[in-house]
Structures are given as C-alpha cells and as structure tokens.
PDB file of C-alpha atoms in Angstrom:
ATOM      1  CA  UNK A   1      -6.622 -55.366 -33.278  1.00 57.00           C
ATOM      2  CA  UNK A   2      -5.519 -55.976 -36.864  1.00 56.00           C
ATOM      3  CA  UNK A   3      -3.784 -52.978 -38.425  1.00 58.00           C
ATOM      4  CA  UNK A   4      -1.785 -52.302 -41.563  1.00 64.00           C
ATOM      5  CA  UNK A   5       1.729 -50.822 -41.434  1.00 77.00           C
ATOM      6  CA  UNK A   6       1.518 -47.077 -40.785  1.00 90.00           C
ATOM      7  CA  UNK A   7       2.226 -45.287 -44.066  1.00 93.00           C
ATOM      8  CA  UNK A   8       1.382 -41.785 -42.818  1.00 96.00           C
ATOM      9  CA  UNK A   9       2.016 -39.927 -39.572  1.00 97.00           C
ATOM     10  CA  UNK A  10      -1.048 -37.896 -38.558  1.00 98.00           C
ATOM     11  CA  UNK A  11      -0.702 -34.528 -36.854  1.00 98.00           C
ATOM     12  CA  UNK A  12      -3.736 -33.224 -35.000  1.00 98.00           C
ATOM     13  CA  UNK A  13      -3.962 -29.426 -35.053  1.00 96.00           C
ATOM     14  CA  UNK A  14      -6.120 -28.600 -32.054  1.00 93.00           C
ATOM     15  CA  UNK A  15      -7.456 -25.267 -30.868  1.00 88.00           C
ATOM     16  CA  UNK A  16      -7.612 -24.944 -27.088  1.00 82.00           C
ATOM     17  CA  UNK A  17     -10.933 -25.976 -25.517  1.00 81.00           C
ATOM     18  CA  UNK A  18     -12.405 -27.100 -28.833  1.00 85.00           C
ATOM     19  CA  UNK A  19     -14.143 -30.117 -30.293  1.00 87.00           C
ATOM     20  CA  UNK A  20     -10.723 -31.335 -31.438  1.00 93.00           C
ATOM     21  CA  UNK A  21     -10.534 -32.899 -27.983  1.00 94.00           C
ATOM     22  CA  UNK A  22     -12.651 -35.884 -29.079  1.00 95.00           C
ATOM     23  CA  UNK A  23     -10.131 -36.597 -31.868  1.00 97.00           C
ATOM     24  CA  UNK A  24      -7.259 -36.376 -29.395  1.00 97.00           C
ATOM     25  CA  UNK A  25      -9.084 -38.802 -27.124  1.00 97.00           C
ATOM     26  CA  UNK A  26      -9.391 -41.339 -29.972  1.00 98.00           C
ATOM     27  CA  UNK A  27      -5.709 -40.955 -30.826  1.00 98.00           C
ATOM     28  CA  UNK A  28      -4.823 -41.639 -27.210  1.00 98.00           C
ATOM     29  CA  UNK A  29      -7.106 -44.699 -27.145  1.00 98.00           C
ATOM     30  CA  UNK A  30      -5.378 -45.932 -30.290  1.00 97.00           C
ATOM     31  CA  UNK A  31      -1.955 -45.403 -28.730  1.00 96.00           C
ATOM     32  CA  UNK A  32      -2.979 -47.725 -25.893  1.00 96.00           C
ATOM     33  CA  UNK A  33      -4.308 -50.348 -28.317  1.00 94.00           C
ATOM     34  CA  UNK A  34      -1.242 -50.161 -30.548  1.00 94.00           C
ATOM     35  CA  UNK A  35       1.990 -48.997 -28.846  1.00 92.00           C
ATOM     36  CA  UNK A  36       3.648 -48.770 -32.286  1.00 93.00           C
ATOM     37  CA  UNK A  37       1.196 -46.133 -33.469  1.00 95.00           C
ATOM     38  CA  UNK A  38       2.711 -42.666 -33.882  1.00 96.00           C
ATOM     39  CA  UNK A  39       0.974 -39.301 -34.051  1.00 97.00           C
ATOM     40  CA  UNK A  40       1.834 -35.658 -33.414  1.00 97.00           C
ATOM     41  CA  UNK A  41      -0.127 -32.948 -31.625  1.00 96.00           C
ATOM     42  CA  UNK A  42       0.016 -29.231 -32.385  1.00 95.00           C
ATOM     43  CA  UNK A  43      -1.996 -27.031 -30.014  1.00 92.00           C
ATOM     44  CA  UNK A  44      -3.083 -23.450 -30.646  1.00 89.00           C
ATOM     45  CA  UNK A  45      -4.408 -20.794 -28.237  1.00 86.00           C
ATOM     46  CA  UNK A  46      -7.753 -19.140 -28.869  1.00 80.00           C
ATOM     47  CA  UNK A  47      -7.426 -15.701 -30.446  1.00 74.00           C
ATOM     48  CA  UNK A  48      -9.990 -13.124 -31.582  1.00 66.00           C
ATOM     49  CA  UNK A  49     -11.141 -13.135 -34.305  1.00 67.00           C
ATOM     50  CA  UNK A  50      -9.144 -16.221 -35.384  1.00 70.00           C
ATOM     51  CA  UNK A  51      -5.807 -17.977 -35.016  1.00 79.00           C
ATOM     52  CA  UNK A  52      -3.599 -17.093 -37.982  1.00 84.00           C
ATOM     53  CA  UNK A  53      -1.416 -20.157 -37.439  1.00 86.00           C
ATOM     54  CA  UNK A  54      -4.395 -22.442 -37.979  1.00 88.00           C
ATOM     55  CA  UNK A  55      -5.309 -20.538 -41.143  1.00 89.00           C
ATOM     56  CA  UNK A  56      -1.850 -21.350 -42.489  1.00 91.00           C
ATOM     57  CA  UNK A  57      -2.557 -25.056 -41.973  1.00 91.00           C
ATOM     58  CA  UNK A  58      -5.911 -24.850 -43.772  1.00 92.00           C
ATOM     59  CA  UNK A  59      -7.544 -21.703 -45.105  1.00 91.00           C
ATOM     60  CA  UNK A  60     -10.650 -21.897 -42.902  1.00 90.00           C
ATOM     61  CA  UNK A  61      -8.565 -21.964 -39.734  1.00 87.00           C
ATOM     62  CA  UNK A  62     -11.133 -24.231 -38.098  1.00 89.00           C
ATOM     63  CA  UNK A  63     -10.101 -26.794 -35.473  1.00 91.00           C
ATOM     64  CA  UNK A  64      -9.643 -29.730 -35.663  1.00 95.00           C
ATOM     65  CA  UNK A  65      -7.399 -30.262 -38.664  1.00 96.00           C
ATOM     66  CA  UNK A  66      -5.580 -33.523 -39.301  1.00 98.00           C
ATOM     67  CA  UNK A  67      -2.547 -33.421 -41.580  1.00 97.00           C
ATOM     68  CA  UNK A  68      -0.925 -36.560 -42.975  1.00 97.00           C
ATOM     69  CA  UNK A  69       2.817 -36.865 -43.546  1.00 96.00           C
ATOM     70  CA  UNK A  70       3.896 -39.958 -45.534  1.00 96.00           C
ATOM     71  CA  UNK A  71       6.493 -42.125 -43.805  1.00 93.00           C
ATOM     72  CA  UNK A  72       8.209 -42.376 -47.196  1.00 91.00           C
ATOM     73  CA  UNK A  73       9.460 -38.873 -48.144  1.00 91.00           C
ATOM     74  CA  UNK A  74       9.204 -39.796 -51.826  1.00 93.00           C
ATOM     75  CA  UNK A  75       5.472 -40.434 -51.502  1.00 94.00           C
ATOM     76  CA  UNK A  76       3.095 -37.476 -51.952  1.00 94.00           C
ATOM     77  CA  UNK A  77       0.448 -36.849 -49.268  1.00 94.00           C
ATOM     78  CA  UNK A  78      -2.770 -38.782 -49.978  1.00 93.00           C
ATOM     79  CA  UNK A  79      -5.904 -37.010 -51.176  1.00 93.00           C
ATOM     80  CA  UNK A  80      -8.655 -37.973 -48.722  1.00 93.00           C
ATOM     81  CA  UNK A  81     -11.014 -35.005 -48.881  1.00 93.00           C
ATOM     82  CA  UNK A  82     -10.332 -31.698 -50.618  1.00 91.00           C
ATOM     83  CA  UNK A  83      -6.602 -31.002 -50.417  1.00 94.00           C
ATOM     84  CA  UNK A  84      -3.795 -33.602 -50.302  1.00 95.00           C
ATOM     85  CA  UNK A  85      -2.768 -34.560 -46.792  1.00 96.00           C
ATOM     86  CA  UNK A  86      -5.420 -32.428 -45.044  1.00 97.00           C
ATOM     87  CA  UNK A  87      -8.573 -33.611 -43.289  1.00 97.00           C
ATOM     88  CA  UNK A  88     -11.160 -31.408 -41.608  1.00 96.00           C
ATOM     89  CA  UNK A  89     -14.482 -31.883 -39.779  1.00 95.00           C
ATOM     90  CA  UNK A  90     -14.173 -33.728 -36.468  1.00 95.00           C
ATOM     91  CA  UNK A  91     -16.751 -36.410 -37.265  1.00 96.00           C
ATOM     92  CA  UNK A  92     -14.992 -37.339 -40.522  1.00 97.00           C
ATOM     93  CA  UNK A  93     -11.573 -37.245 -38.859  1.00 98.00           C
ATOM     94  CA  UNK A  94     -12.796 -39.742 -36.264  1.00 98.00           C
ATOM     95  CA  UNK A  95     -14.107 -42.049 -38.976  1.00 97.00           C
ATOM     96  CA  UNK A  96     -10.803 -41.825 -40.836  1.00 97.00           C
ATOM     97  CA  UNK A  97      -8.703 -42.606 -37.746  1.00 97.00           C
ATOM     98  CA  UNK A  98     -10.900 -45.579 -36.938  1.00 97.00           C
ATOM     99  CA  UNK A  99     -10.705 -46.998 -40.466  1.00 96.00           C
ATOM    100  CA  UNK A 100      -7.133 -46.082 -41.421  1.00 95.00           C
ATOM    101  CA  UNK A 101      -5.178 -46.610 -38.218  1.00 96.00           C
ATOM    102  CA  UNK A 102      -7.376 -48.603 -35.835  1.00 96.00           C
ATOM    103  CA  UNK A 103      -8.558 -51.295 -38.244  1.00 94.00           C
ATOM    104  CA  UNK A 104     -12.176 -50.541 -37.364  1.00 96.00           C
ATOM    105  CA  UNK A 105     -11.636 -51.091 -33.634  1.00 96.00           C
ATOM    106  CA  UNK A 106     -14.652 -48.887 -32.878  1.00 98.00           C
ATOM    107  CA  UNK A 107     -16.894 -50.258 -35.624  1.00 97.00           C
ATOM    108  CA  UNK A 108     -19.643 -52.385 -34.031  1.00 97.00           C
ATOM    109  CA  UNK A 109     -19.696 -56.054 -34.979  1.00 95.00           C
ATOM    110  CA  UNK A 110     -23.463 -56.442 -35.467  1.00 97.00           C
ATOM    111  CA  UNK A 111     -25.690 -54.778 -38.049  1.00 97.00           C
ATOM    112  CA  UNK A 112     -27.996 -53.481 -35.322  1.00 97.00           C
ATOM    113  CA  UNK A 113     -25.169 -51.818 -33.423  1.00 97.00           C
ATOM    114  CA  UNK A 114     -23.591 -50.402 -36.592  1.00 97.00           C
ATOM    115  CA  UNK A 115     -26.872 -48.691 -37.433  1.00 98.00           C
ATOM    116  CA  UNK A 116     -27.183 -47.476 -33.870  1.00 98.00           C
ATOM    117  CA  UNK A 117     -23.615 -46.155 -33.947  1.00 98.00           C
ATOM    118  CA  UNK A 118     -24.159 -44.227 -37.188  1.00 97.00           C
ATOM    119  CA  UNK A 119     -27.370 -42.703 -35.863  1.00 98.00           C
ATOM    120  CA  UNK A 120     -25.883 -41.485 -32.606  1.00 98.00           C
ATOM    121  CA  UNK A 121     -22.751 -40.161 -34.337  1.00 97.00           C
ATOM    122  CA  UNK A 122     -24.992 -37.873 -36.397  1.00 97.00           C
ATOM    123  CA  UNK A 123     -27.315 -37.203 -33.459  1.00 97.00           C
ATOM    124  CA  UNK A 124     -24.326 -36.054 -31.394  1.00 97.00           C
ATOM    125  CA  UNK A 125     -23.139 -33.506 -33.956  1.00 93.00           C
ATOM    126  CA  UNK A 126     -26.352 -32.511 -35.702  1.00 92.00           C
ATOM    127  CA  UNK A 127     -28.673 -32.312 -32.683  1.00 95.00           C
ATOM    128  CA  UNK A 128     -26.936 -32.311 -29.288  1.00 95.00           C
ATOM    129  CA  UNK A 129     -23.923 -30.144 -30.149  1.00 92.00           C
ATOM    130  CA  UNK A 130     -25.940 -27.796 -32.348  1.00 89.00           C
ATOM    131  CA  UNK A 131     -28.478 -27.080 -29.597  1.00 89.00           C
ATOM    132  CA  UNK A 132     -25.689 -26.608 -27.054  1.00 89.00           C
ATOM    133  CA  UNK A 133     -23.973 -24.173 -29.420  1.00 86.00           C
ATOM    134  CA  UNK A 134     -27.124 -22.054 -29.803  1.00 79.00           C
ATOM    135  CA  UNK A 135     -27.519 -21.828 -26.035  1.00 81.00           C
ATOM    136  CA  UNK A 136     -23.840 -21.094 -25.508  1.00 80.00           C
ATOM    137  CA  UNK A 137     -23.866 -18.353 -28.142  1.00 76.00           C
ATOM    138  CA  UNK A 138     -26.530 -16.315 -26.359  1.00 71.00           C
ATOM    139  CA  UNK A 139     -24.749 -16.691 -23.032  1.00 74.00           C
ATOM    140  CA  UNK A 140     -21.309 -15.788 -24.336  1.00 72.00           C
ATOM    141  CA  UNK A 141     -22.466 -12.741 -26.305  1.00 68.00           C
ATOM    142  CA  UNK A 142     -23.873 -11.258 -23.108  1.00 65.00           C
ATOM    143  CA  UNK A 143     -20.586 -11.882 -21.315  1.00 68.00           C
ATOM    144  CA  UNK A 144     -18.549 -10.175 -24.049  1.00 67.00           C
ATOM    145  CA  UNK A 145     -20.588  -6.972 -24.155  1.00 67.00           C
ATOM    146  CA  UNK A 146     -19.683  -3.962 -21.961  1.00 70.00           C
ATOM    147  CA  UNK A 147     -21.961  -2.820 -19.170  1.00 68.00           C
ATOM    148  CA  UNK A 148     -24.839  -1.869 -19.407  1.00 71.00           C
ATOM    149  CA  UNK A 149     -25.274  -3.508 -22.821  1.00 66.00           C
ATOM    150  CA  UNK A 150     -24.410  -6.884 -21.319  1.00 64.00           C
ATOM    151  CA  UNK A 151     -27.240  -6.561 -18.783  1.00 64.00           C
ATOM    152  CA  UNK A 152     -29.745  -5.460 -21.432  1.00 64.00           C
ATOM    153  CA  UNK A 153     -28.739  -8.235 -23.802  1.00 60.00           C
ATOM    154  CA  UNK A 154     -28.896 -10.812 -21.022  1.00 66.00           C
ATOM    155  CA  UNK A 155     -32.447  -9.763 -20.165  1.00 67.00           C
ATOM    156  CA  UNK A 156     -33.604  -9.649 -23.799  1.00 67.00           C
ATOM    157  CA  UNK A 157     -31.859 -12.900 -24.647  1.00 64.00           C
ATOM    158  CA  UNK A 158     -33.081 -14.792 -21.580  1.00 65.00           C
ATOM    159  CA  UNK A 159     -36.283 -16.098 -23.245  1.00 69.00           C
ATOM    160  CA  UNK A 160     -34.257 -17.518 -26.145  1.00 70.00           C
ATOM    161  CA  UNK A 161     -31.682 -19.029 -23.809  1.00 73.00           C
ATOM    162  CA  UNK A 162     -34.416 -20.692 -21.744  1.00 75.00           C
ATOM    163  CA  UNK A 163     -36.052 -21.933 -24.946  1.00 78.00           C
ATOM    164  CA  UNK A 164     -32.804 -23.518 -26.149  1.00 76.00           C
ATOM    165  CA  UNK A 165     -32.230 -25.122 -22.748  1.00 85.00           C
ATOM    166  CA  UNK A 166     -35.734 -26.576 -22.734  1.00 87.00           C
ATOM    167  CA  UNK A 167     -35.144 -27.927 -26.259  1.00 90.00           C
ATOM    168  CA  UNK A 168     -32.244 -29.945 -24.837  1.00 93.00           C
ATOM    169  CA  UNK A 169     -34.393 -31.825 -22.320  1.00 95.00           C
ATOM    170  CA  UNK A 170     -35.946 -34.292 -24.810  1.00 96.00           C
ATOM    171  CA  UNK A 171     -32.451 -34.816 -26.238  1.00 96.00           C
ATOM    172  CA  UNK A 172     -31.195 -35.955 -22.834  1.00 97.00           C
ATOM    173  CA  UNK A 173     -34.282 -38.142 -22.434  1.00 97.00           C
ATOM    174  CA  UNK A 174     -33.460 -39.919 -25.703  1.00 97.00           C
ATOM    175  CA  UNK A 175     -29.843 -40.429 -24.659  1.00 98.00           C
ATOM    176  CA  UNK A 176     -30.963 -41.828 -21.305  1.00 98.00           C
ATOM    177  CA  UNK A 177     -33.349 -44.277 -22.982  1.00 97.00           C
ATOM    178  CA  UNK A 178     -30.679 -45.370 -25.454  1.00 97.00           C
ATOM    179  CA  UNK A 179     -28.434 -46.444 -22.584  1.00 98.00           C
ATOM    180  CA  UNK A 180     -31.137 -48.420 -20.782  1.00 95.00           C
ATOM    181  CA  UNK A 181     -30.008 -51.761 -22.236  1.00 90.00           C
ATOM    182  CA  UNK A 182     -26.548 -51.046 -23.655  1.00 96.00           C
ATOM    183  CA  UNK A 183     -23.680 -49.230 -21.948  1.00 96.00           C
ATOM    184  CA  UNK A 184     -22.426 -47.398 -25.025  1.00 98.00           C
ATOM    185  CA  UNK A 185     -23.993 -45.377 -27.823  1.00 98.00           C
ATOM    186  CA  UNK A 186     -22.060 -47.715 -30.112  1.00 97.00           C
ATOM    187  CA  UNK A 187     -23.977 -50.622 -28.602  1.00 97.00           C
ATOM    188  CA  UNK A 188     -22.364 -53.485 -26.719  1.00 95.00           C
ATOM    189  CA  UNK A 189     -18.957 -51.799 -26.977  1.00 97.00           C
ATOM    190  CA  UNK A 190     -17.701 -48.248 -27.421  1.00 97.00           C
ATOM    191  CA  UNK A 191     -18.189 -46.942 -30.954  1.00 98.00           C
ATOM    192  CA  UNK A 192     -17.244 -43.870 -32.954  1.00 98.00           C
ATOM    193  CA  UNK A 193     -20.520 -42.321 -31.783  1.00 98.00           C
ATOM    194  CA  UNK A 194     -19.262 -42.305 -28.196  1.00 98.00           C
ATOM    195  CA  UNK A 195     -16.300 -40.147 -29.203  1.00 98.00           C
ATOM    196  CA  UNK A 196     -18.643 -37.805 -31.060  1.00 97.00           C
ATOM    197  CA  UNK A 197     -21.063 -37.669 -28.132  1.00 97.00           C
ATOM    198  CA  UNK A 198     -18.342 -36.753 -25.642  1.00 96.00           C
ATOM    199  CA  UNK A 199     -17.927 -33.166 -26.846  1.00 94.00           C
ATOM    200  CA  UNK A 200     -21.592 -32.150 -26.709  1.00 95.00           C
ATOM    201  CA  UNK A 201     -22.112 -33.848 -23.373  1.00 97.00           C
ATOM    202  CA  UNK A 202     -19.072 -32.179 -21.833  1.00 96.00           C
ATOM    203  CA  UNK A 203     -20.368 -28.781 -22.944  1.00 93.00           C
ATOM    204  CA  UNK A 204     -23.836 -29.609 -21.597  1.00 95.00           C
ATOM    205  CA  UNK A 205     -22.532 -30.790 -18.231  1.00 96.00           C
ATOM    206  CA  UNK A 206     -19.935 -28.061 -17.716  1.00 93.00           C
ATOM    207  CA  UNK A 207     -22.346 -25.273 -18.709  1.00 91.00           C
ATOM    208  CA  UNK A 208     -25.103 -26.682 -16.503  1.00 92.00           C
ATOM    209  CA  UNK A 209     -27.468 -27.575 -19.349  1.00 94.00           C
ATOM    210  CA  UNK A 210     -27.625 -31.202 -18.233  1.00 95.00           C
ATOM    211  CA  UNK A 211     -28.129 -32.210 -14.601  1.00 95.00           C
ATOM    212  CA  UNK A 212     -26.706 -35.727 -14.538  1.00 97.00           C
ATOM    213  CA  UNK A 213     -28.416 -36.381 -11.197  1.00 96.00           C
ATOM    214  CA  UNK A 214     -31.629 -36.760 -13.201  1.00 96.00           C
ATOM    215  CA  UNK A 215     -30.181 -39.249 -15.697  1.00 97.00           C
ATOM    216  CA  UNK A 216     -28.756 -42.369 -14.077  1.00 97.00           C
ATOM    217  CA  UNK A 217     -27.701 -44.173 -17.261  1.00 98.00           C
ATOM    218  CA  UNK A 218     -26.307 -41.069 -18.921  1.00 98.00           C
ATOM    219  CA  UNK A 219     -24.366 -40.252 -15.766  1.00 98.00           C
ATOM    220  CA  UNK A 220     -22.896 -43.759 -15.791  1.00 98.00           C
ATOM    221  CA  UNK A 221     -21.794 -43.359 -19.407  1.00 98.00           C
ATOM    222  CA  UNK A 222     -20.294 -39.941 -18.690  1.00 98.00           C
ATOM    223  CA  UNK A 223     -18.337 -41.250 -15.703  1.00 98.00           C
ATOM    224  CA  UNK A 224     -17.052 -44.230 -17.685  1.00 97.00           C
ATOM    225  CA  UNK A 225     -15.782 -41.895 -20.402  1.00 98.00           C
ATOM    226  CA  UNK A 226     -14.138 -39.495 -17.959  1.00 96.00           C
ATOM    227  CA  UNK A 227     -12.522 -42.372 -16.107  1.00 97.00           C
ATOM    228  CA  UNK A 228     -10.785 -43.899 -19.125  1.00 97.00           C
ATOM    229  CA  UNK A 229      -6.993 -43.753 -19.074  1.00 97.00           C
ATOM    230  CA  UNK A 230      -6.839 -42.392 -22.634  1.00 97.00           C
ATOM    231  CA  UNK A 231      -9.379 -39.675 -21.812  1.00 96.00           C
ATOM    232  CA  UNK A 232      -7.300 -38.521 -18.883  1.00 95.00           C
ATOM    233  CA  UNK A 233      -4.203 -38.517 -21.080  1.00 95.00           C
ATOM    234  CA  UNK A 234      -6.030 -36.407 -23.693  1.00 94.00           C
ATOM    235  CA  UNK A 235      -7.015 -33.879 -21.001  1.00 92.00           C
ATOM    236  CA  UNK A 236      -3.429 -33.775 -19.763  1.00 90.00           C
ATOM    237  CA  UNK A 237      -2.047 -33.124 -23.260  1.00 89.00           C
ATOM    238  CA  UNK A 238      -4.770 -30.955 -24.744  1.00 84.00           C
ATOM    239  CA  UNK A 239      -6.388 -29.281 -21.747  1.00 76.00           C
ATOM    240  CA  UNK A 240      -9.922 -29.489 -20.389  1.00 72.00           C
TER     241      UNK A 240
END
C-alpha cells in the first residue's frame, strides 16, 4: 500500500452504538495495513436529547465526527468540508480516510468494480439504512412511551412497521444477487461500499429484519466481515 507521510492525526468522535462504528472499523483496518498510521478515538455515551460534548466538537452534535490535527503545530487545520479540521457524514469520512491515509486501498482496480462500489456505497446509506431507520423508529417510540400509551402505539404502528419490514425484503434480494459472483460489494476485493454496508446490515440482523438463513451469499459476506481482525478490534474499542 503506497501512502504519503501523515501530515494530520485524525480523531474519530464516536457516539456509542452509532454508525461511527464503520469508520472505526476502517481505521482499524488501516492500522493493520500500515503500522505507522496514528489515529485517536473519543467515545461518547448516548444522552437524551443530545450529547453536549459532541455539540462542542461540531454544532450539530451528530456522530461520527472526524477532526484533523496537523502534525506540524505551525500548520493550520485543513479545510476539507465546511469548517477547518472537521469532517462529518460517515460516508464522506470513509471516502476521505481511504483517499488521504490509505492511498486508495479500498478503491477497486477495474472500472466495473469502481462503478459497482459507488453504487452500493450509496445504496447502503440511501436505501438499506434509511429503511432500517424508519422501521426502528416505530419500534423504539413504542418502547419509550409509558403504559398504556406504549401498547396503543404499538398496535396502531404495527401496520407501518410491517410495511417497512416488507419493503426491506427486495433490498436483501438485491444484496444477495450482487454477491452471487463476487464476494464483496466492492467487487473482487473489499471496497468502501462494504464498510458502508456493514452498519445497515448489522442493524437489520440484530433487530431481526433480515433472516440470514434465507440468504446464503449475504450470510457469507456478513460472517466474513464479523470475522475480520480489525472488525473485532473495532468492537472491542468502540462497543457493539
């Protein structure tokens, strides 16, 4: 892996049990590829309605946030997005880490796979995760309400919850078909899309939206991801 000298030290600001986990996984993969790579991790507990410490890092207080500290104290933080030295949005953070620190290690080598990787990176965030979030929202709201409102809301919201779950079935079918000939969503090798896909699939599996017994190829991909040394390290450092 060809990399340039590290001119900034990234710090990942990660809320517990959040989509920041996929960024932490990539950072751990990078640490295995390049033992000289350095990064910091700041974890934050979930608080209602928000975590004030995260708001102090960036005004929206939304995890993940990646801050960049120049290795040369005389150098100002680089402007990558909106504010100097601050990156937000998990998908964009993953792309930045891959390009800036990993030398494109997770950029497919063929045009076909690069197009495939871009598609599934967007599919993961714009379709899979979004549909999981809708389903999760209706379930969680019922859990947060006091009795008997929780029971009434659960009954009234059940048709919508079932509708959202059924909307996920063709999504899983597409993912299964995509893995029929290639092991990764990035193609012949793991791509940025695989990191993006991990969050939505973990939500779907853990919440019972996806029964992996029905999807042989998707189950194989999921097990390969969970079995990676860097993935286990990310779970150890950042939590499930």
